[in-house]
Tab-separated table of C-alpha atoms in Angstrom:
chain	number	residue	atom	x	y	z
A	560	MET	CA	0.000	0.000	0.000
A	561	ALA	CA	1.234	3.503	-0.751
A	562	GLN	CA	2.973	5.141	2.201
A	563	GLU	CA	3.845	8.701	3.231
A	564	ILE	CA	7.330	9.479	4.667
A	565	PRO	CA	9.650	12.484	4.962
A	566	LEU	CA	11.730	13.856	2.047
A	567	LEU	CA	14.705	11.759	0.909
A	568	ARG	CA	16.295	12.628	-2.487
A	569	LYS	CA	16.189	14.477	-5.828
A	570	SER	CA	17.677	14.136	-9.367
A	571	ALA	CA	16.890	15.418	-12.851
A	572	TYR	CA	18.017	14.128	-16.245
A	573	ILE	CA	17.101	13.945	-19.956
A	574	PHE	CA	13.616	12.699	-20.866
A	575	LEU	CA	12.048	11.047	-23.915
A	576	SER	CA	8.403	11.936	-24.567
A	577	LEU	CA	5.924	9.818	-22.586
A	578	ALA	CA	3.047	10.319	-25.049
A	579	GLY	CA	1.745	7.088	-26.488
A	580	MET	CA	4.183	4.820	-24.651
A	581	LEU	CA	2.859	1.632	-23.084
A	582	PHE	CA	3.419	0.453	-19.514
A	583	SER	CA	6.572	-1.653	-19.262
A	584	ALA	CA	5.885	-4.757	-17.222
A	585	ASN	CA	9.556	-5.802	-17.510
A	586	THR	CA	11.002	-2.835	-15.623
A	587	PRO	CA	12.727	-3.980	-12.405
A	588	ALA	CA	10.776	-3.077	-9.274
A	589	GLY	CA	11.731	0.226	-7.703
A	590	GLU	CA	10.592	2.864	-5.220
A	591	ILE	CA	9.360	6.296	-6.228
A	592	HIS	CA	8.640	9.397	-4.156
A	593	ILE	CA	5.768	11.561	-5.334
A	594	ALA	CA	4.863	15.028	-4.073
A	595	VAL	CA	1.115	15.388	-4.502
A	596	ALA	CA	-1.278	18.288	-3.959
A	597	SER	CA	-3.468	17.850	-0.886
A	598	ASN	CA	-6.707	17.866	-2.866
A	599	PHE	CA	-5.504	14.928	-4.968
A	600	SER	CA	-3.948	12.824	-2.209
A	601	ALA	CA	-6.895	10.438	-1.690
A	602	THR	CA	-7.207	9.838	-5.437
A	603	MET	CA	-3.458	9.394	-5.723
A	604	ARG	CA	-3.577	6.657	-3.080
A	605	LEU	CA	-6.045	4.748	-5.255
A	606	LEU	CA	-3.834	5.213	-8.299
A	607	ALA	CA	-0.723	4.202	-6.378
A	608	GLU	CA	-2.327	1.049	-5.024
A	609	ARG	CA	-3.488	-0.003	-8.494
A	610	PHE	CA	-0.057	0.763	-9.952
A	611	GLU	CA	1.777	-1.131	-7.215
A	612	ALA	CA	-0.433	-4.175	-7.694
A	613	GLN	CA	0.283	-4.406	-11.412
A	614	SER	CA	3.895	-3.243	-11.506
A	615	GLY	CA	5.634	-4.439	-8.347
A	616	HIS	CA	6.984	-0.906	-7.781
A	617	ARG	CA	6.527	0.856	-4.445
A	618	VAL	CA	5.034	4.363	-4.310
A	619	VAL	CA	5.774	6.727	-1.429
A	620	LEU	CA	3.376	9.691	-1.297
A	621	LEU	CA	4.147	13.080	0.214
A	622	PRO	CA	0.931	15.150	0.234
A	623	GLY	CA	0.934	18.881	0.928
A	624	SER	CA	0.282	22.318	-0.478
A	625	THR	CA	1.474	23.000	-4.008
A	626	GLY	CA	3.189	26.201	-2.882
A	627	LYS	CA	5.234	24.420	-0.227
A	628	HIS	CA	6.109	21.542	-2.542
A	629	PHE	CA	7.360	24.026	-5.130
A	630	ALA	CA	9.596	25.713	-2.564
A	631	GLN	CA	10.916	22.330	-1.414
A	632	ILE	CA	11.749	21.275	-4.974
A	633	VAL	CA	13.585	24.542	-5.623
A	634	ASN	CA	15.573	23.879	-2.462
A	635	GLY	CA	16.520	20.340	-3.472
A	636	ALA	CA	13.663	18.180	-2.206
A	637	PRO	CA	14.095	14.502	-3.232
A	638	PHE	CA	10.954	13.885	-5.300
A	639	ASP	CA	10.733	11.725	-8.413
A	640	ALA	CA	7.502	13.388	-9.574
A	641	PHE	CA	5.338	16.355	-8.642
A	642	PHE	CA	1.544	16.358	-9.029
A	643	ALA	CA	0.627	20.002	-8.487
A	644	ALA	CA	-2.754	21.633	-8.005
A	645	ASP	CA	-2.022	24.256	-10.644
A	646	VAL	CA	-0.180	24.981	-13.892
A	647	LYS	CA	2.003	27.859	-12.720
A	648	ARG	CA	4.439	25.906	-10.558
A	649	PRO	CA	5.088	23.097	-13.070
A	650	GLU	CA	5.609	25.764	-15.761
A	651	ARG	CA	8.115	27.594	-13.565
A	652	LEU	CA	9.990	24.390	-12.786
A	653	GLU	CA	10.145	23.636	-16.502
A	654	ALA	CA	11.372	27.149	-17.320
A	655	GLU	CA	14.100	26.797	-14.686
A	656	GLY	CA	15.241	23.456	-16.083
A	657	ARG	CA	14.315	21.510	-12.950
A	658	ILE	CA	12.180	18.825	-14.625
A	659	ILE	CA	12.726	16.055	-17.146
A	660	PRO	CA	12.222	17.890	-20.476
A	661	GLY	CA	8.868	17.188	-22.093
A	662	SER	CA	7.334	15.577	-19.020
A	663	ARG	CA	4.824	18.308	-18.048
A	664	PHE	CA	1.181	17.367	-18.656
A	665	SER	CA	-2.320	18.088	-17.302
A	666	TYR	CA	-3.837	15.220	-15.352
A	667	ALA	CA	-7.034	16.673	-13.818
A	668	ILE	CA	-9.352	19.677	-13.651
A	669	GLY	CA	-10.399	20.540	-10.094
A	670	LYS	CA	-13.927	21.580	-9.159
A	671	LEU	CA	-14.729	24.047	-6.379
A	672	VAL	CA	-17.723	23.417	-4.100
A	673	LEU	CA	-19.347	25.368	-1.271
A	674	TRP	CA	-20.167	22.735	1.355
A	675	SER	CA	-21.654	22.443	4.825
A	676	PRO	CA	-22.466	19.351	6.917
A	677	ASP	CA	-25.759	21.135	7.696
A	678	PRO	CA	-28.263	19.866	5.092
A	679	GLU	CA	-30.201	23.142	5.267
A	680	LEU	CA	-27.431	25.729	5.127
A	681	VAL	CA	-26.217	25.837	1.513
A	682	ASP	CA	-28.741	26.736	-1.186
A	683	GLY	CA	-28.630	26.010	-4.912
A	684	ASP	CA	-27.082	29.381	-5.825
A	685	GLY	CA	-24.662	29.880	-2.959
A	686	ALA	CA	-26.689	32.851	-1.694
A	687	VAL	CA	-25.785	31.852	1.863
A	688	LEU	CA	-22.453	33.614	1.261
A	689	GLU	CA	-24.257	36.958	1.241
A	690	SER	CA	-26.804	36.065	3.902
A	691	GLY	CA	-24.640	36.483	6.982
A	692	THR	CA	-26.184	33.359	8.579
A	693	PHE	CA	-22.822	31.798	9.406
A	694	ARG	CA	-19.865	32.674	11.650
A	695	ARG	CA	-16.976	31.057	9.795
A	696	LEU	CA	-16.172	30.225	6.173
A	697	ALA	CA	-13.141	27.999	5.568
A	698	ILE	CA	-10.972	28.406	2.484
A	699	ALA	CA	-7.458	27.311	1.525
A	700	ASN	CA	-4.780	29.993	1.741
A	701	PRO	CA	-4.946	31.870	-1.597
A	702	ARG	CA	-1.201	32.542	-1.467
A	703	LEU	CA	-0.342	28.844	-1.274
A	704	ALA	CA	-3.210	26.843	-2.737
A	705	PRO	CA	-4.900	27.082	-6.157
A	706	TYR	CA	-8.252	26.191	-4.598
A	707	GLY	CA	-7.750	29.120	-2.248
A	708	ARG	CA	-7.141	31.466	-5.169
A	709	ALA	CA	-10.273	30.139	-6.852
A	710	ALA	CA	-12.222	30.751	-3.631
A	711	GLN	CA	-10.936	34.317	-3.466
A	712	GLN	CA	-11.874	34.911	-7.104
A	713	LEU	CA	-15.385	33.619	-6.454
A	714	LEU	CA	-15.871	35.891	-3.439
A	715	GLU	CA	-14.444	38.846	-5.355
A	716	SER	CA	-16.780	38.169	-8.271
A	717	ARG	CA	-19.709	38.399	-5.859
A	718	GLY	CA	-18.358	41.553	-4.254
A	719	ILE	CA	-18.011	40.090	-0.764
A	720	TRP	CA	-14.286	39.321	-0.430
A	721	GLU	CA	-13.542	42.333	1.767
A	722	SER	CA	-16.695	42.136	3.883
A	723	LEU	CA	-16.077	38.435	4.680
A	724	GLN	CA	-12.496	38.913	5.915
A	725	PRO	CA	-13.459	38.695	9.635
A	726	ARG	CA	-15.268	35.401	9.002
A	727	LEU	CA	-12.631	33.641	6.896
A	728	VAL	CA	-10.646	30.713	8.298
A	729	ARG	CA	-7.668	29.953	6.077
A	730	GLY	CA	-6.231	26.464	5.895
A	731	GLU	CA	-2.660	25.900	4.780
A	732	ASN	CA	-4.087	23.720	2.020
A	733	ILE	CA	-7.475	22.473	0.828
A	734	SER	CA	-7.315	19.419	3.112
A	735	GLN	CA	-7.006	21.639	6.166
A	736	ALA	CA	-9.839	23.863	4.935
A	737	PHE	CA	-12.011	20.781	4.567
A	738	GLN	CA	-11.135	19.609	8.079
A	739	PHE	CA	-12.175	22.974	9.521
A	740	VAL	CA	-15.671	22.332	8.171
A	741	ALA	CA	-15.830	18.601	8.899
A	742	SER	CA	-14.783	19.207	12.510
A	743	GLY	CA	-17.343	21.951	13.060
A	744	ASN	CA	-14.818	24.769	13.440
A	745	ALA	CA	-16.436	26.452	10.429
A	746	GLU	CA	-20.065	26.109	9.373
A	747	LEU	CA	-19.208	25.970	5.691
A	748	GLY	CA	-16.235	26.031	3.374
A	749	LEU	CA	-15.095	26.285	-0.211
A	750	VAL	CA	-13.569	22.855	-0.785
A	751	ALA	CA	-12.785	20.450	-3.610
A	752	LEU	CA	-15.561	18.314	-5.078
A	753	SER	CA	-13.190	15.363	-4.880
A	754	GLN	CA	-13.181	15.681	-1.083
A	755	LEU	CA	-16.935	15.154	-1.051
A	756	MET	CA	-16.707	12.158	-3.409
A	757	GLN	CA	-14.241	9.988	-1.537
A	758	SER	CA	-16.820	7.257	-0.982
A	759	GLY	CA	-17.911	7.394	-4.640
A	760	ARG	CA	-20.977	9.483	-3.849
A	761	PRO	CA	-21.547	12.998	-2.462
A	762	MET	CA	-20.958	13.446	1.256
A	763	ALA	CA	-23.942	14.239	3.473
A	764	GLY	CA	-24.871	17.865	4.034
A	765	SER	CA	-25.644	20.627	1.556
A	766	SER	CA	-23.489	21.911	-1.273
A	767	TRP	CA	-23.304	24.173	-4.306
A	768	GLN	CA	-20.878	23.434	-7.137
A	769	VAL	CA	-19.343	26.751	-8.111
A	770	PRO	CA	-19.717	27.594	-11.829
A	771	GLU	CA	-16.293	27.478	-13.446
A	772	LYS	CA	-16.871	30.891	-15.041
A	773	LEU	CA	-16.575	32.480	-11.587
A	774	HIS	CA	-12.914	31.554	-11.130
A	775	SER	CA	-9.837	30.646	-13.126
A	776	PRO	CA	-9.660	26.987	-14.211
A	777	ILE	CA	-8.147	24.726	-11.572
A	778	GLU	CA	-6.039	22.818	-14.077
A	779	GLN	CA	-3.647	20.454	-12.352
A	780	GLN	CA	-0.344	19.450	-13.922
A	781	ALA	CA	2.366	16.929	-13.160
A	782	VAL	CA	6.078	16.828	-13.950
A	783	LEU	CA	8.796	14.205	-13.739
A	784	LEU	CA	11.814	15.189	-11.655
A	785	SER	CA	14.063	12.138	-11.988
A	786	ASP	CA	14.909	9.544	-14.628
A	787	SER	CA	13.770	6.660	-12.409
A	788	ALA	CA	12.378	3.829	-14.554
A	789	ALA	CA	9.632	3.278	-11.983
A	790	ALA	CA	8.671	6.960	-12.161
A	791	PHE	CA	8.518	6.759	-15.969
A	792	ASP	CA	6.179	3.775	-15.635
A	793	PHE	CA	3.972	5.561	-13.130
A	794	MET	CA	3.543	8.618	-15.348
A	795	ARG	CA	2.565	6.370	-18.250
A	796	PHE	CA	0.072	4.588	-16.002
A	797	VAL	CA	-1.567	7.884	-14.942
A	798	LYS	CA	-2.210	8.639	-18.630
A	799	SER	CA	-3.878	5.257	-19.205
A	800	GLU	CA	-7.646	4.897	-19.496
A	801	PRO	CA	-8.028	2.849	-16.265
A	802	ALA	CA	-6.240	5.611	-14.337
A	803	ARG	CA	-8.274	8.350	-16.027
A	804	ALA	CA	-11.460	6.520	-15.014
A	805	ILE	CA	-10.312	6.556	-11.379
A	806	ILE	CA	-9.613	10.293	-11.603
A	807	ARG	CA	-12.992	10.986	-13.219
A	808	ASP	CA	-14.875	8.951	-10.609
A	809	ALA	CA	-13.123	10.890	-7.858
A	810	GLY	CA	-14.838	14.132	-8.900
A	811	TYR	CA	-12.351	15.666	-11.329
A	812	GLY	CA	-12.652	16.758	-14.923
A	813	ILE	CA	-10.298	15.117	-17.420
A	814	PRO	CA	-8.208	17.445	-19.640
């Protein structure tokens, strides 16, 4: 089963395009370390378990905020691959020559949802945001997390970003924002749809899926950071139809 442990190593070499390549069952078993955005960590565990079962490789997951992962990579963090929650950081890593050339690709489109465990609180248009009938609204930190930036853009588009400042509870990442709501520390929060779909069906409570026109697309990209054969195999697996089906079922759009 996929595990999560502290940082260990980093390398970066020349890359041949992954597009169209088939999974290599003959590659010797190896261990790979993957930095993954918090919103995608549960889905990544499913992907890692499926990959381990069919490949014999071992996957070590290191979930966290995309902003912190980026800073760690720049400072020499030992990841084989980086599954970010945005496009900007993978693009910057590519521009700085820190990734395997040609390895950057989009793997998922995130969906923002206003959610509360209270089945009566969130209406079908998200009007509760303007109603003032709540004390706390949890969001991810806009400076660190793409879902946080999307939340800020939504609130700005509705003209309530400034007025809601005293009520905002900012999580370091989208997982922490979700926990604020699930634990009752905030009555509602702007979270990822995938967090509400972890059992394969929507979580209890009330929710409103935010129209994508109200915020920038939450396009999520991945890059390869080392020339590990196991990492090459994993990236090919993520592009396969069985893996894409897992991602789709988890509440993401497919690029």
